[in-house]
Coordinates of C-alpha atoms in Angstrom, one line a residue:
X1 CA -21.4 5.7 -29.6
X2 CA -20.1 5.4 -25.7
X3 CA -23.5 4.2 -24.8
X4 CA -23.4 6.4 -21.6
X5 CA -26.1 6.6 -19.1
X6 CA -26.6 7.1 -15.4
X7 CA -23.7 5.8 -13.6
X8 CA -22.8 6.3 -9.8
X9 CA -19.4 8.2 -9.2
X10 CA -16.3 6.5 -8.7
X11 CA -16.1 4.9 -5.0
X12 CA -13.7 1.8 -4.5
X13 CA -15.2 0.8 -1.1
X14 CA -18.1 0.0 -3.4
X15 CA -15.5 -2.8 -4.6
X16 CA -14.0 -3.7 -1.0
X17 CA -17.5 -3.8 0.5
X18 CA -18.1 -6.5 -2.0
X19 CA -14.9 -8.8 -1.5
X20 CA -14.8 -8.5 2.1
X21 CA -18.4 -9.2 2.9
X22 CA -18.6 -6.2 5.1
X23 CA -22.6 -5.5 4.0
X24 CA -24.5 -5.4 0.8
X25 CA -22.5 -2.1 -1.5
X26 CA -25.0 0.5 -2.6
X27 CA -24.6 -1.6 -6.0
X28 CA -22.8 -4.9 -7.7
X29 CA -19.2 -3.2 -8.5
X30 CA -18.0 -4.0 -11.9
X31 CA -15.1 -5.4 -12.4
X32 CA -12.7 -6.6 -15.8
X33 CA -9.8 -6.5 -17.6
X34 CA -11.1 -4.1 -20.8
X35 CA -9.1 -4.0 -23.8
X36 CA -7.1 -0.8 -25.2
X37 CA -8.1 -1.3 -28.8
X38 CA -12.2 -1.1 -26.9
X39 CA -11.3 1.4 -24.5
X40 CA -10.5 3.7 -27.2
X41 CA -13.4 3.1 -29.5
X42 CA -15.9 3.6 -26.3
X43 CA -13.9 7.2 -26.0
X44 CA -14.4 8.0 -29.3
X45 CA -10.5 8.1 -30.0
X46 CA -10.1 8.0 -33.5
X47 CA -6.5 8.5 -33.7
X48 CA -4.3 5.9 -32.7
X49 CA -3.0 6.2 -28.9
X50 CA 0.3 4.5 -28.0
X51 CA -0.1 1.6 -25.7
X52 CA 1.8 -0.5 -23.0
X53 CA 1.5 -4.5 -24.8
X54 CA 0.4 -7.3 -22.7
X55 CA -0.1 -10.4 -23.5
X56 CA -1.6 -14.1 -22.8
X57 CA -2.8 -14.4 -19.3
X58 CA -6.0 -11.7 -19.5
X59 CA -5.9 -11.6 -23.1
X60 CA -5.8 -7.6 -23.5
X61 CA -4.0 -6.1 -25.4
X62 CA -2.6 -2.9 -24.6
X63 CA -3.0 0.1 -21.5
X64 CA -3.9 3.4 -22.7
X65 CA -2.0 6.4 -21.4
X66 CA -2.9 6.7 -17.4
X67 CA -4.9 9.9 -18.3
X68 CA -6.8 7.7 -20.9
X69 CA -7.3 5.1 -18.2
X70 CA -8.7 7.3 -15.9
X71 CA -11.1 9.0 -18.4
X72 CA -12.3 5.5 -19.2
X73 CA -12.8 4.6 -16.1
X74 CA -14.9 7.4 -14.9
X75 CA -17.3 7.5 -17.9
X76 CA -17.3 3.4 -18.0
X77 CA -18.5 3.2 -14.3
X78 CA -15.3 1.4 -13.1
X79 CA -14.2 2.1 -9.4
X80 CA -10.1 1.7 -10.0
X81 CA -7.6 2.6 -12.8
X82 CA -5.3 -0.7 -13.3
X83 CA -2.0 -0.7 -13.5
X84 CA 0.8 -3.3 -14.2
X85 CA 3.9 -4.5 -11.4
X86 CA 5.4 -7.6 -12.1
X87 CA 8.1 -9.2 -14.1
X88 CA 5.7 -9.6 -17.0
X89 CA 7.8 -8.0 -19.7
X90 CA 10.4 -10.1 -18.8
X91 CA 7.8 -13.3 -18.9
X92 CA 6.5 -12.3 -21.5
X93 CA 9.6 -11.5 -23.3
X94 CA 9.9 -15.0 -24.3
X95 CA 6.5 -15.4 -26.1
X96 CA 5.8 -15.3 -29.8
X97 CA 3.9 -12.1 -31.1
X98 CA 1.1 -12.4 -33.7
X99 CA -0.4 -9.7 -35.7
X100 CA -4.1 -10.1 -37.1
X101 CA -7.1 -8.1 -37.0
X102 CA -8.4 -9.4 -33.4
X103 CA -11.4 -7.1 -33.6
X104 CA -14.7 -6.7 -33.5
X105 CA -14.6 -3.3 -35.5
X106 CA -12.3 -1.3 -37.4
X107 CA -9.5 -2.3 -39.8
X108 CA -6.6 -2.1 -37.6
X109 CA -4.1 -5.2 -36.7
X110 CA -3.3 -6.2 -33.2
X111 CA -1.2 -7.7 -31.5
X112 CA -0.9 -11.2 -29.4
X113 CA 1.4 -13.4 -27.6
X114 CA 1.5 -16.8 -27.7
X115 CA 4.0 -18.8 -25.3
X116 CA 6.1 -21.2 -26.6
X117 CA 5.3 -25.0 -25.3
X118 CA 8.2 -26.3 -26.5
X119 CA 11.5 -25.7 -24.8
X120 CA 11.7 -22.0 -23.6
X121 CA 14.9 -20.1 -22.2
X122 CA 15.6 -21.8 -19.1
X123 CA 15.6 -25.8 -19.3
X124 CA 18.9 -26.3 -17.6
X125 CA 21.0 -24.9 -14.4
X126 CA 23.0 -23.1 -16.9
X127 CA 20.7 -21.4 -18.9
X128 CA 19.2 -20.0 -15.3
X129 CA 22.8 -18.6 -14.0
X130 CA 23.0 -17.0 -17.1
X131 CA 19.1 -15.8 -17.8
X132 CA 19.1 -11.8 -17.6
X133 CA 17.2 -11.9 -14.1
X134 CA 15.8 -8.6 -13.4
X135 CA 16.5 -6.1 -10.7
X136 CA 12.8 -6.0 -8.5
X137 CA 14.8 -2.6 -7.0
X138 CA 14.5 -1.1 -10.4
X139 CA 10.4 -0.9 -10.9
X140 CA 9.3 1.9 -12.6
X141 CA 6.8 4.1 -10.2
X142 CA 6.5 6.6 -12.5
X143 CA 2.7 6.1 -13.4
X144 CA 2.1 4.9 -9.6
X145 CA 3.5 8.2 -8.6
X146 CA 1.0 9.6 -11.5
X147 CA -2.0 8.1 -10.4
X148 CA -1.8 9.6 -6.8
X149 CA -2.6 13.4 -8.5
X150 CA -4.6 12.1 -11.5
X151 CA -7.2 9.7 -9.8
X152 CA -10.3 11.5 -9.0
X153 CA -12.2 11.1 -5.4
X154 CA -12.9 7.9 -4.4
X155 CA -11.3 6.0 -7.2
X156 CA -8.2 3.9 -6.4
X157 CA -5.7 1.5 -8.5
X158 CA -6.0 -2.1 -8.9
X159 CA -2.5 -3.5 -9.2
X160 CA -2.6 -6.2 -11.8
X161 CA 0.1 -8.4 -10.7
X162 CA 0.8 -12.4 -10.7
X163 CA 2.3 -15.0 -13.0
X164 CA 4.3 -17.1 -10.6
X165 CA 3.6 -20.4 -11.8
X166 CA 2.7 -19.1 -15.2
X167 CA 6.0 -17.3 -15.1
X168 CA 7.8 -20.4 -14.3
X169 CA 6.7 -22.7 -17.2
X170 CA 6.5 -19.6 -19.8
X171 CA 10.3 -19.3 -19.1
X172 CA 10.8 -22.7 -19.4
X173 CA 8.4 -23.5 -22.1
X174 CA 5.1 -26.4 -20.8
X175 CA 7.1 -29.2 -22.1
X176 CA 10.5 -28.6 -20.8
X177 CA 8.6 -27.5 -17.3
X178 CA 7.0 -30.7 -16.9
X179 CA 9.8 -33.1 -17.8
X180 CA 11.6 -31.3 -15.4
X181 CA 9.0 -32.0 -12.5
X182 CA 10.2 -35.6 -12.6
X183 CA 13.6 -34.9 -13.6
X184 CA 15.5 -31.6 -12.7
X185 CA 13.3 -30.8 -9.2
X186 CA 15.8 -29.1 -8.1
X187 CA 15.9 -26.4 -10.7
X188 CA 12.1 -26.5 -10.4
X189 CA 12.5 -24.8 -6.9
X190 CA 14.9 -23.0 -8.1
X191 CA 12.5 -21.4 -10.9
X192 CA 10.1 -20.9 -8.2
X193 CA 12.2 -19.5 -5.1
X194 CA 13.4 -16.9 -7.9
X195 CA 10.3 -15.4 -9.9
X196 CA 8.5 -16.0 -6.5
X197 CA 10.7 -13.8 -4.9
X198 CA 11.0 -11.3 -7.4
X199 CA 7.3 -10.8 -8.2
X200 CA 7.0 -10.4 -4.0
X201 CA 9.3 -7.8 -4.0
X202 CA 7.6 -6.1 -6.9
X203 CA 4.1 -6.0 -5.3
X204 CA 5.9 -4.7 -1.8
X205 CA 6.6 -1.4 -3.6
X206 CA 3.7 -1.0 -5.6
X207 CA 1.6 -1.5 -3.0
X208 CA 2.7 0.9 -1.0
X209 CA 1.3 3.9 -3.1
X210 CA -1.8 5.3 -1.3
X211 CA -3.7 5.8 -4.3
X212 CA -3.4 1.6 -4.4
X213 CA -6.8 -0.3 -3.0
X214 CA -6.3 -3.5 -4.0
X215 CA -4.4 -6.4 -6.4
X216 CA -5.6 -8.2 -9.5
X217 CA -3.3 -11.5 -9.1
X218 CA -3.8 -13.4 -12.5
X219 CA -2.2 -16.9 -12.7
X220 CA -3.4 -19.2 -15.1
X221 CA -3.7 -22.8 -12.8
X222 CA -6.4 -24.6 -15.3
X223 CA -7.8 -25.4 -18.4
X224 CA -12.2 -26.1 -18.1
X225 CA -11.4 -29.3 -17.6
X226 CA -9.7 -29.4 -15.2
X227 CA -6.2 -28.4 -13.1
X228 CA -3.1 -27.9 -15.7
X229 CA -0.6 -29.8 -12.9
X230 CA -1.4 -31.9 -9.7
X231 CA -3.0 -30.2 -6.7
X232 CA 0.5 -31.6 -4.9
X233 CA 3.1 -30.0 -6.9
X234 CA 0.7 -26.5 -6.5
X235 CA 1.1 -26.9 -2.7
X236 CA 4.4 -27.3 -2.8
X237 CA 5.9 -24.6 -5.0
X238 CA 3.0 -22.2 -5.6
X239 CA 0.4 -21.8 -2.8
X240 CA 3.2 -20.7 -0.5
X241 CA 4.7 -17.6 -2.6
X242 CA 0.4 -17.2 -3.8
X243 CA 0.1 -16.2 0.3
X244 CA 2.9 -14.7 0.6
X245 CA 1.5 -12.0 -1.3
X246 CA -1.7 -12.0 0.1
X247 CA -0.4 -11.8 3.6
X248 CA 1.6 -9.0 2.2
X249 CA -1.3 -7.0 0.8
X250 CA -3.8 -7.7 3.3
X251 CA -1.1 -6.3 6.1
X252 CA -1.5 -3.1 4.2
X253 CA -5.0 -2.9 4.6
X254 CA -5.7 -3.6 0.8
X255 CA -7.6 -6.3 -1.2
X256 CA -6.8 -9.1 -2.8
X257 CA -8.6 -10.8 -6.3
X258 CA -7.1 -14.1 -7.7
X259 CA -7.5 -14.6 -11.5
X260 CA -7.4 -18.6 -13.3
X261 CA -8.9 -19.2 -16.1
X262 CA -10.4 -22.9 -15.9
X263 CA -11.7 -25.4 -13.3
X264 CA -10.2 -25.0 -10.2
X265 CA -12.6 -26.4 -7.8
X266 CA -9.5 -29.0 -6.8
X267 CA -7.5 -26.6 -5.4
X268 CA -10.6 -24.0 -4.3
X269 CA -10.0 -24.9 -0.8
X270 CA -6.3 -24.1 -0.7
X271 CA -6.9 -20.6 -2.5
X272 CA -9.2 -19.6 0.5
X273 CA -6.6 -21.0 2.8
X274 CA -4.7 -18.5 1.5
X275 CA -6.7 -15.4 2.3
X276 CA -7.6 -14.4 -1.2
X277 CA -10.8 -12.7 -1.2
X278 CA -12.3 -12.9 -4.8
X279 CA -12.0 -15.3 -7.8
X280 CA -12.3 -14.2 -11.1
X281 CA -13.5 -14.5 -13.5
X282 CA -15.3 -18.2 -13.3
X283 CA -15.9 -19.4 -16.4
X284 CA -18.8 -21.1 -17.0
X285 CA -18.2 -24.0 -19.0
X286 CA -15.5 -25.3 -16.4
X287 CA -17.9 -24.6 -12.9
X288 CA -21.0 -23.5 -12.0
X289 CA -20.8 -20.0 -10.9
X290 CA -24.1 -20.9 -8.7
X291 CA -23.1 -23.9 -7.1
X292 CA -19.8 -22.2 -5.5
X293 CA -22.1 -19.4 -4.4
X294 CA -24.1 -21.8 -2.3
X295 CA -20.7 -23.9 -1.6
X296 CA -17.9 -21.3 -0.6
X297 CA -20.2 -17.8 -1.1
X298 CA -19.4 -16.9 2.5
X299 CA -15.9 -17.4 2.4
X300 CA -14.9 -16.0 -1.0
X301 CA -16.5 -13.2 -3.3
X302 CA -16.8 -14.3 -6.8
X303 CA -16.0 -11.9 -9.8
X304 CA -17.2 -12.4 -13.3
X305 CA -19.0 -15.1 -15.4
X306 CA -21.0 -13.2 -18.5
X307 CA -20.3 -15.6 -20.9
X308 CA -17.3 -14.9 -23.1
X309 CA -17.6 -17.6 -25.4
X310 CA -21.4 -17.0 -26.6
X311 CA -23.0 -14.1 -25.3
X312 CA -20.5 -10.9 -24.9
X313 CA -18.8 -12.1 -28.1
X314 CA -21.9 -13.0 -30.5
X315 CA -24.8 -12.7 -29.1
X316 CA -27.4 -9.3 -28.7
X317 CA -27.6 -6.9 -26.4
X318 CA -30.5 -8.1 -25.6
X319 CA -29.3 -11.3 -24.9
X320 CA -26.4 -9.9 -22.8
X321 CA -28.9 -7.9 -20.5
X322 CA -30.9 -10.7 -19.7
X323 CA -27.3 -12.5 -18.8
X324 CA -26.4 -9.9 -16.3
X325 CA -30.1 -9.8 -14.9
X326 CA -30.0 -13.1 -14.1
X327 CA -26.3 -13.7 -12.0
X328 CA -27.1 -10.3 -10.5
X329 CA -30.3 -12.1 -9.8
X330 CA -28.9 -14.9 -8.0
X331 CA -25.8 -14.1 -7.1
X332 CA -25.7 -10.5 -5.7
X333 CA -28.4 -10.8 -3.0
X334 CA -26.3 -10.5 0.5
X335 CA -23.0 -9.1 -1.1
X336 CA -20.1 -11.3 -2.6
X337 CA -20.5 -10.4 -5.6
X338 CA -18.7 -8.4 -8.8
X339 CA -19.8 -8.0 -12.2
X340 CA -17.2 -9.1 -15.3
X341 CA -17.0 -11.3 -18.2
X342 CA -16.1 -14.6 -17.8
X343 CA -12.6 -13.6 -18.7
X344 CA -11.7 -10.4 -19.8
X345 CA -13.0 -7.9 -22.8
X346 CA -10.8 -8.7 -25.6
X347 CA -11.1 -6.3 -28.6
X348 CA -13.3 -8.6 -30.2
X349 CA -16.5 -8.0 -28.3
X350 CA -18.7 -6.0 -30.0
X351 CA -18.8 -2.2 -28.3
X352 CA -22.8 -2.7 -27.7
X353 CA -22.2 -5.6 -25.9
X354 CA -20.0 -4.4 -23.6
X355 CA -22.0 -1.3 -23.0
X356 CA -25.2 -3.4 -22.6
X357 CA -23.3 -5.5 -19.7
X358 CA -22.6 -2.1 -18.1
X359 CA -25.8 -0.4 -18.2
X360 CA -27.6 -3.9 -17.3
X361 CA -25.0 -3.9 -13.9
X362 CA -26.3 -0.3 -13.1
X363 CA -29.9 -0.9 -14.3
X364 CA -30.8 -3.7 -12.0
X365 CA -27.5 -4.1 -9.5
X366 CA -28.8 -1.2 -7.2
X367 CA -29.1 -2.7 -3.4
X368 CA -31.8 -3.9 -2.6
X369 CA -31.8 -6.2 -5.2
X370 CA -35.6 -6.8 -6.0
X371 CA -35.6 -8.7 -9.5
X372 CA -38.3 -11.5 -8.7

């Protein structure tokens, strides 16, 4: 069962309307990070599909083949294909893989990464002459190249990028990263000035592509209660490389979405300063998806916030329809505002619920709102 219904064709200005406040889209753009293992069930693939791995950060776990993505994408009512350009495999290279039977449905195992907290690969100056840096002039635009004749009118790719800070302390491992705040700053920078660097370089070329609209920038900053380092040392070594890459974008005439998990209302202020235009996904145990619509709704679109930990995961349909009928309620009137879990989908929400949080974004997202 796809649970299928009426769905409005592909468009990604739908999506860009949204984030850049131009005017209310002719409905609330949804907008996640769905999944392989769900992506195949809603198609009805029974056969096993090969798939490119990712892991932490977003939490799926595995792309489909592009023409896969695309197919999904269409019948799903999504307004962009993602694909992946950054130095993740590299990243994530490092991390510790786990095999268990993540989902909802079905008796297959999947795969997750787990990043080590410990010491990682790079604690000293050494270890970072001798790390295996990678070449940003040797990204792979094979699929980019793709996408341009695969992607049907009006749909575009969503680059799904980031993991500059997240890079940083994966490579080095949590603990080793923060002793070496206090005492190796220098190789700190030096962590920084290098994946920073690289991942800039990366998302030049990708987003050069025509068939590119926009970038997905996930970088973990938080936990739900609050910022995983100080505001200071983000303004220091992050924020700058964070709008580097926005600058870069936005001179292309694309659009920018920012992804933390956790409470980042400390350094909200510094992520507008920055010229993102939409954070994602907003969970809602660490803010109040409402009160930053009231705060910063004019100066930020906000993306996401069906609860992951209760509703999408165990609770009804029923249950997730009324969710989605109530952000869209108080959150979509004017514009600003884009449809998603409070996360991502991971392959163990139920395939009704994630259909229910679709057909509740097309049943009652149409502009002008009028649920009373």
């Amino acid at each position: 069962m796809s649970g299928e219904g009426p769905r409005p064709e592909p468009d990604f200005d739908r999506v860009r309307t949204a984030l850049l406040h131009q005017r209310e889209p002719d409905r609330v753009p949804l907008h996640d990070h769905v999944d392989g293992y769900l992506k195949r069930q809603f198609l009805g693939l029974t056969t096993a599909l090969p798939t490119t791995r990712t892991h932490g950060g977003m939490g799926a776990s595995g792309r489909l083949p592009l023409e896969h993505e695309v197919e999904f994408a269409c019948r799903a009512g999504y307004d962009y294909v993602t694909l992946g350009a950054s130095m993740h495999a590299t990243i994530t290279g490092t991390s510790t893989l786990v095999a268990a039977k993540y989902a909802a449905f079905g008796d297959e195992y999947q795969e997750r990464g787990w990043a080590n907290e410990g010491d990682g690969v790079i604690t000293t100056a050494r270890e970072f002459e001798g790390f295996p840096w990678p070449d940003p002039a040797e990204f792979d635009t094979t699929l980019f190249e793709r996408a341009t004749a695969l992607l049907p009118p009006g749909m575009k790719v969503l680059v799904d990028h980031g993991k500059v800070f997240t890079g940083v302390w994966w490579l080095m491992g949590f603990e080793a990263f923060c002793r070496a705040i206090k005492r190796d700053p220098g190789l700190i920078a030096r962590m920084y000035d290098r994946v920073g660097a690289a991942q800039c370089r990366i998302l030049d070329v990708a987003t050069d592509f025509e068939c590119v609209g926009g970038v997905r920038f996930a970088d973990d900053l938080a936990y739900s209660e609050g910022l995983m380092v100080s505001p200071a040392h983000l303004r220091q070594h992050f924020f700058p490389w964070l709008k580097a890459c926005v600058d870069l974008v936005h001179r292309k005439g694309k659009v920018f979405i920012y992804h933390s998990d956790g409470d980042v209302r400390l350094v909200l202020e510094d992520l507008i300063a920055c010229g993102v235009d939409g954070l994602h996904p907003i969970e809602p145990k660490a803010m109040d998806i409402a009160e930053l619509k009231r705060k910063v709704g004019r100066r930020i679109a906000l993306c996401g916030n069906i609860d992951l930990g209760y509703t999408l995961t165990r609770g009804t349909p029923a249950e997730v329809d009324a969710e989605v009928k109530e952000r869209i309620r108080v959150l979509a009137p004017g514009g600003g505002y884009l449809l998603g879990s409070s996360n991502s989908v991971p392959e163990y929400v139920p395939l009704e619920n994630f259909n229910a949080m679709r057909e509740a974004c097309f049943r009652y997202g149409r502009y002008p709102i009028s649920i009373s």
